[in-house]
CSV table of C-alpha atoms in Angstrom, one decimal:
chain,number,residue,atom,x,y,z
A,14,MET,CA,-43.2,-18.1,5.2
A,15,ASN,CA,-42.4,-21.0,7.9
A,16,THR,CA,-43.1,-20.0,11.4
A,17,ASP,CA,-42.6,-22.9,13.0
A,18,PHE,CA,-39.9,-22.2,15.2
A,19,ILE,CA,-38.7,-24.5,18.1
A,20,ASN,CA,-35.8,-24.0,21.2
A,21,VAL,CA,-33.4,-27.2,21.8
A,22,THR,CA,-33.8,-28.5,25.1
A,23,THR,CA,-32.4,-31.3,26.9
A,24,GLU,CA,-35.2,-33.6,26.5
A,25,ASN,CA,-35.3,-32.8,22.1
A,26,LEU,CA,-31.6,-32.2,22.3
A,27,ALA,CA,-30.7,-35.8,21.4
A,28,ASP,CA,-32.9,-35.6,17.7
A,29,GLU,CA,-32.9,-32.1,16.7
A,30,HIS,CA,-30.4,-31.0,14.0
A,31,LEU,CA,-28.3,-28.4,15.2
A,32,CYS,CA,-27.9,-26.3,11.7
A,33,CYS,CA,-24.5,-25.0,11.1
A,34,ILE,CA,-24.4,-28.9,9.6
A,35,ILE,CA,-27.4,-30.1,7.9
A,36,ARG,CA,-25.7,-32.2,5.1
A,37,SER,CA,-24.5,-34.7,7.1
A,38,LYS,CA,-26.7,-38.4,6.8
A,39,THR,CA,-24.7,-39.8,9.8
A,40,SER,CA,-23.6,-38.8,13.0
A,41,HIS,CA,-20.8,-36.4,12.9
A,42,PRO,CA,-17.9,-35.8,15.8
A,43,GLY,CA,-18.7,-32.0,15.5
A,44,VAL,CA,-22.1,-31.9,16.2
A,45,GLU,CA,-22.0,-34.6,18.4
A,46,ALA,CA,-19.1,-32.5,20.9
A,47,LYS,CA,-21.8,-29.4,20.2
A,48,ARG,CA,-24.8,-31.6,21.7
A,49,ARG,CA,-22.2,-32.3,24.6
A,50,TRP,CA,-21.9,-28.9,25.4
A,51,LEU,CA,-25.0,-28.0,24.7
A,52,SER,CA,-26.3,-30.5,27.3
A,53,ASP,CA,-24.5,-28.5,30.2
A,54,ARG,CA,-25.3,-25.4,28.5
A,55,LEU,CA,-29.0,-25.6,28.7
A,56,LYS,CA,-29.2,-26.2,32.0
A,57,GLU,CA,-27.4,-22.6,32.4
A,58,GLY,CA,-30.7,-20.5,30.5
A,59,HIS,CA,-28.7,-21.1,27.1
A,60,VAL,CA,-31.0,-20.1,24.6
A,61,PHE,CA,-30.8,-22.1,21.0
A,62,ARG,CA,-33.9,-21.4,18.8
A,63,LYS,CA,-34.3,-22.7,15.1
A,64,LEU,CA,-36.7,-22.7,12.3
A,65,ASN,CA,-38.3,-26.0,12.8
A,66,ALA,CA,-37.2,-27.1,9.8
A,67,LYS,CA,-33.3,-28.5,7.8
A,68,ALA,CA,-31.9,-24.8,7.4
A,69,THR,CA,-29.4,-22.9,8.8
A,70,VAL,CA,-31.8,-20.4,10.8
A,71,PHE,CA,-30.8,-20.2,14.0
A,72,MET,CA,-30.2,-18.2,17.1
A,73,GLU,CA,-27.8,-18.9,20.1
A,74,TYR,CA,-27.7,-16.6,23.4
A,75,ALA,CA,-27.3,-16.9,27.0
A,76,PRO,CA,-27.0,-15.0,30.2
A,77,LEU,CA,-23.9,-13.0,30.4
A,78,GLU,CA,-22.7,-14.1,33.8
A,79,THR,CA,-22.8,-17.6,32.3
A,80,ALA,CA,-22.1,-17.0,28.6
A,81,TRP,CA,-18.2,-18.3,27.4
A,82,VAL,CA,-16.7,-14.8,26.6
A,83,PRO,CA,-14.4,-12.7,28.2
A,84,VAL,CA,-17.0,-10.2,28.6
A,85,THR,CA,-18.7,-9.0,32.0
A,86,GLY,CA,-22.0,-7.1,32.8
A,87,ASP,CA,-24.3,-7.8,35.3
A,88,ASN,CA,-27.8,-9.0,34.0
A,89,TYR,CA,-27.3,-9.2,30.0
A,90,TYR,CA,-28.1,-11.3,27.4
A,91,TYR,CA,-25.0,-12.5,25.3
A,92,ILE,CA,-25.5,-13.1,21.6
A,93,TYR,CA,-23.2,-16.0,20.7
A,94,CYS,CA,-24.7,-16.2,16.7
A,95,LEU,CA,-27.5,-15.3,14.4
A,96,TRP,CA,-27.2,-16.7,11.1
A,97,VAL,CA,-29.9,-17.3,8.3
A,98,LEU,CA,-28.3,-18.5,5.4
A,99,GLY,CA,-29.2,-19.6,1.4
A,100,ASN,CA,-32.5,-19.5,0.1
A,101,HIS,CA,-34.1,-18.5,3.5
A,102,LYS,CA,-32.6,-15.3,3.6
A,103,GLY,CA,-34.5,-11.9,3.0
A,104,LYS,CA,-37.9,-13.6,4.7
A,105,GLY,CA,-38.1,-12.1,8.1
A,106,TYR,CA,-36.2,-15.1,9.8
A,107,GLY,CA,-33.5,-12.6,11.6
A,108,LYS,CA,-36.2,-10.3,12.5
A,109,SER,CA,-38.1,-12.5,13.7
A,110,LEU,CA,-35.6,-14.5,15.5
A,111,MET,CA,-33.8,-11.1,17.1
A,112,GLU,CA,-37.4,-9.9,18.2
A,113,TYR,CA,-37.7,-13.1,20.1
A,114,CYS,CA,-34.4,-12.4,22.3
A,115,LEU,CA,-35.1,-8.5,22.7
A,116,ALA,CA,-38.8,-10.5,24.1
A,117,ASP,CA,-37.1,-12.7,26.2
A,118,ALA,CA,-34.9,-10.0,27.6
A,119,ARG,CA,-37.4,-7.7,28.2
A,120,GLU,CA,-39.7,-10.7,30.1
A,121,LYS,CA,-37.3,-11.7,32.1
A,122,GLY,CA,-36.2,-8.2,33.5
A,123,LYS,CA,-32.6,-8.4,31.8
A,124,SER,CA,-30.5,-5.1,31.5
A,125,GLY,CA,-29.5,-5.7,27.7
A,126,ILE,CA,-28.4,-7.4,25.2
A,127,CYS,CA,-24.8,-7.4,23.8
A,128,MET,CA,-22.3,-9.2,21.2
A,129,LEU,CA,-19.4,-9.6,19.8
A,130,GLY,CA,-19.0,-7.2,16.8
A,131,ALA,CA,-15.7,-5.5,14.4
A,132,LYS,CA,-15.0,-2.0,12.5
A,133,LYS,CA,-15.0,-4.4,9.2
A,134,GLN,CA,-17.1,-7.3,9.3
A,135,LYS,CA,-15.7,-10.4,9.7
A,136,SER,CA,-16.8,-13.9,9.1
A,137,TRP,CA,-17.9,-16.1,11.6
A,138,LEU,CA,-19.3,-13.0,13.6
A,139,SER,CA,-23.2,-12.4,12.8
A,140,ASP,CA,-24.2,-9.4,10.9
A,141,GLN,CA,-23.3,-6.0,13.0
A,142,SER,CA,-25.3,-3.6,10.9
A,143,PHE,CA,-28.4,-5.6,11.1
A,144,ALA,CA,-28.2,-5.8,15.3
A,145,LYS,CA,-27.8,-2.1,15.1
A,146,LYS,CA,-31.1,-1.6,13.0
A,147,TYR,CA,-32.2,-2.7,16.7
A,148,GLY,CA,-30.3,-0.1,18.6
A,149,PHE,CA,-27.1,-2.0,19.0
A,150,GLU,CA,-24.5,0.3,19.5
A,151,ILE,CA,-20.7,0.2,20.7
A,152,VAL,CA,-19.9,0.4,24.2
A,153,ASP,CA,-15.9,-1.0,24.0
A,154,THR,CA,-13.3,-1.6,21.7
A,155,THR,CA,-10.2,-3.4,21.5
A,156,GLU,CA,-7.1,-2.1,19.6
A,157,ASN,CA,-7.3,-4.6,17.0
A,158,GLY,CA,-10.4,-3.5,15.9
A,159,TYR,CA,-12.7,-5.8,17.7
A,160,GLU,CA,-16.2,-3.6,19.4
A,161,LEU,CA,-18.7,-5.0,21.8
A,162,LEU,CA,-22.1,-4.0,20.9
A,163,ALA,CA,-25.2,-3.5,23.3
A,164,LEU,CA,-28.5,-2.9,23.8
A,165,SER,CA,-29.1,-1.1,26.9
A,166,PHE,CA,-32.4,-0.9,28.6
A,167,ASP,CA,-31.6,0.6,31.6
A,168,GLY,CA,-28.1,2.6,30.8
A,169,THR,CA,-25.9,-0.2,32.6
A,170,LEU,CA,-23.4,-1.1,29.8
A,171,PRO,CA,-21.0,-4.4,30.0
A,172,GLU,CA,-17.5,-4.5,28.8
A,173,PHE,CA,-14.7,-6.8,27.3
A,174,ALA,CA,-12.6,-8.4,30.2
A,175,SER,CA,-9.2,-6.7,30.6
A,176,SER,CA,-7.5,-10.0,29.7
A,177,ALA,CA,-9.6,-10.0,26.6
A,178,LYS,CA,-7.0,-6.9,25.7
A,179,LYS,CA,-3.7,-8.2,26.1
A,180,HIS,CA,-3.6,-9.8,22.8
A,181,LYS,CA,-0.3,-11.4,23.8
A,182,ILE,CA,0.5,-14.7,25.2
A,183,GLU,CA,4.3,-16.3,26.3
A,184,ASN,CA,3.9,-19.2,24.2
A,185,LYS,CA,5.6,-18.5,20.6
A,186,GLU,CA,4.5,-21.4,19.0
A,187,LEU,CA,0.8,-21.6,16.7
A,188,THR,CA,-1.6,-21.6,19.9
A,189,ILE,CA,-5.0,-22.3,19.3
A,190,TYR,CA,-7.6,-21.7,22.2
A,191,TYR,CA,-11.1,-23.8,21.2
A,192,THR,CA,-14.2,-24.5,22.6
A,193,MET,CA,-17.5,-27.1,20.9
A,194,GLN,CA,-19.9,-25.2,20.6
A,195,CYS,CA,-19.2,-24.4,16.6
A,196,PRO,CA,-19.7,-27.8,15.1
A,197,TYR,CA,-17.0,-26.7,12.4
A,198,VAL,CA,-14.4,-26.5,15.2
A,199,TYR,CA,-13.6,-30.3,16.0
A,200,GLN,CA,-12.9,-30.8,12.0
A,201,SER,CA,-10.9,-27.6,12.1
A,202,VAL,CA,-8.6,-29.0,14.6
A,203,GLU,CA,-8.4,-32.4,13.0
A,204,ARG,CA,-7.3,-30.2,9.6
A,205,ILE,CA,-4.6,-28.3,11.6
A,206,LYS,CA,-3.6,-31.3,13.4
A,207,GLN,CA,-2.8,-33.0,10.3
A,208,TYR,CA,-1.3,-30.2,8.7
A,209,GLY,CA,1.0,-29.3,11.3
A,210,GLU,CA,2.1,-33.2,11.4
A,211,ALA,CA,2.9,-33.6,7.9
A,212,ASN,CA,5.1,-30.4,8.0
A,213,ASP,CA,6.8,-30.5,11.3
A,214,ILE,CA,4.7,-27.4,12.4
A,215,PRO,CA,4.4,-27.5,16.5
A,216,VAL,CA,1.0,-26.4,17.4
A,217,SER,CA,-0.5,-25.9,20.8
A,218,PHE,CA,-4.1,-26.7,21.5
A,219,ILE,CA,-5.8,-24.9,24.4
A,220,PRO,CA,-9.4,-26.4,25.2
A,221,VAL,CA,-11.3,-23.9,26.6
A,222,ASP,CA,-13.4,-26.1,28.8
A,223,THR,CA,-14.6,-23.9,31.7
A,224,LEU,CA,-16.5,-20.9,32.6
A,225,GLN,CA,-13.1,-19.4,34.4
A,226,LYS,CA,-10.9,-20.0,31.4
A,227,ALA,CA,-13.4,-18.7,29.1
A,228,LYS,CA,-13.7,-15.5,30.9
A,229,ALA,CA,-10.0,-14.9,31.6
A,230,LEU,CA,-9.1,-15.4,27.8
A,231,PRO,CA,-6.3,-13.1,26.5
A,232,CYS,CA,-8.3,-11.9,23.6
A,233,VAL,CA,-11.5,-11.8,22.0
A,234,PHE,CA,-13.6,-14.6,21.8
A,235,ASN,CA,-15.7,-16.8,19.5
A,236,ASN,CA,-15.4,-20.5,20.4
A,237,TRP,CA,-12.1,-20.0,18.4
A,238,ALA,CA,-8.7,-17.7,18.8
A,239,VAL,CA,-5.5,-17.8,16.9
A,240,PHE,CA,-2.0,-16.8,18.2
A,241,TYR,CA,1.1,-16.9,16.6
A,242,LYS,CA,4.8,-16.0,17.6
A,243,GLY,CA,2.9,-14.5,20.7
A,244,ASP,CA,0.0,-11.9,19.2
A,245,PHE,CA,-3.4,-12.8,18.4
A,246,GLU,CA,-4.1,-13.1,15.0
A,247,THR,CA,-8.0,-14.0,14.5
A,248,VAL,CA,-11.4,-15.7,15.9
A,249,ASN,CA,-12.0,-17.0,12.9
A,250,LEU,CA,-11.7,-20.6,11.8
A,251,LEU,CA,-8.7,-21.6,9.5
A,252,ASP,CA,-8.1,-23.3,6.2
A,253,VAL,CA,-4.8,-24.3,5.0
A,254,ALA,CA,-4.4,-21.2,2.9
A,255,TYR,CA,-5.3,-18.8,5.5
A,256,LEU,CA,-2.5,-20.8,8.1
A,257,LYS,CA,0.1,-20.7,5.3
A,258,ARG,CA,-0.7,-17.1,5.7
A,259,ILE,CA,-0.4,-16.5,9.3
A,260,LEU,CA,2.7,-19.2,9.2
A,261,LYS,CA,4.7,-16.5,7.1
A,262,LYS,CA,4.9,-13.8,9.5
């Protein structure tokens, strides 16, 4: 097992590959967009820790106060994602990453750690069953099956912002809220733009480009949130097949 992990910093950000997309040998617009997003977040205490290898083995977390999610609480860390894929699974990398985050939180006197989950595991959400092995528990829920998981060190608990439980917007068009934190978001935006233009389907893209906007979102959020006919649909990125299913409603 390779135990050589590194943290991305403002000094090495330009040179490090960012794990989610590792096959591109040329500059990838989604990766570069993520670099720009990270350059500001790292100054706020955002942690991007990765295996020092060309592999999808990494974790991202941040102080909840500056995490771009509609979750509120005091002195918590928020885990955006923890991924171990391919032949690196089953080697203890996930354990190493989670234990690093736990140790970091305790060292900095945090009240706990939280993350987004769901009653039924959804793609693009980190493995909640893995988190529950460390004592994470459900501390808040939404009517459509999403859950806030937390591991509290002092008995205090975070919660979803009240706006995150609305699941309704006035706009009836296909509406997508997004940030460029995930390298796949850029290509998903382009794919849906092209499909909408080719099929005369109006689409409203709403960039979540400030912390204030992120904290006031009308739904749970995982870099991406889709509404149609005013109703919240998913935090999952869309391929054309998934998009067609939504548009049939």
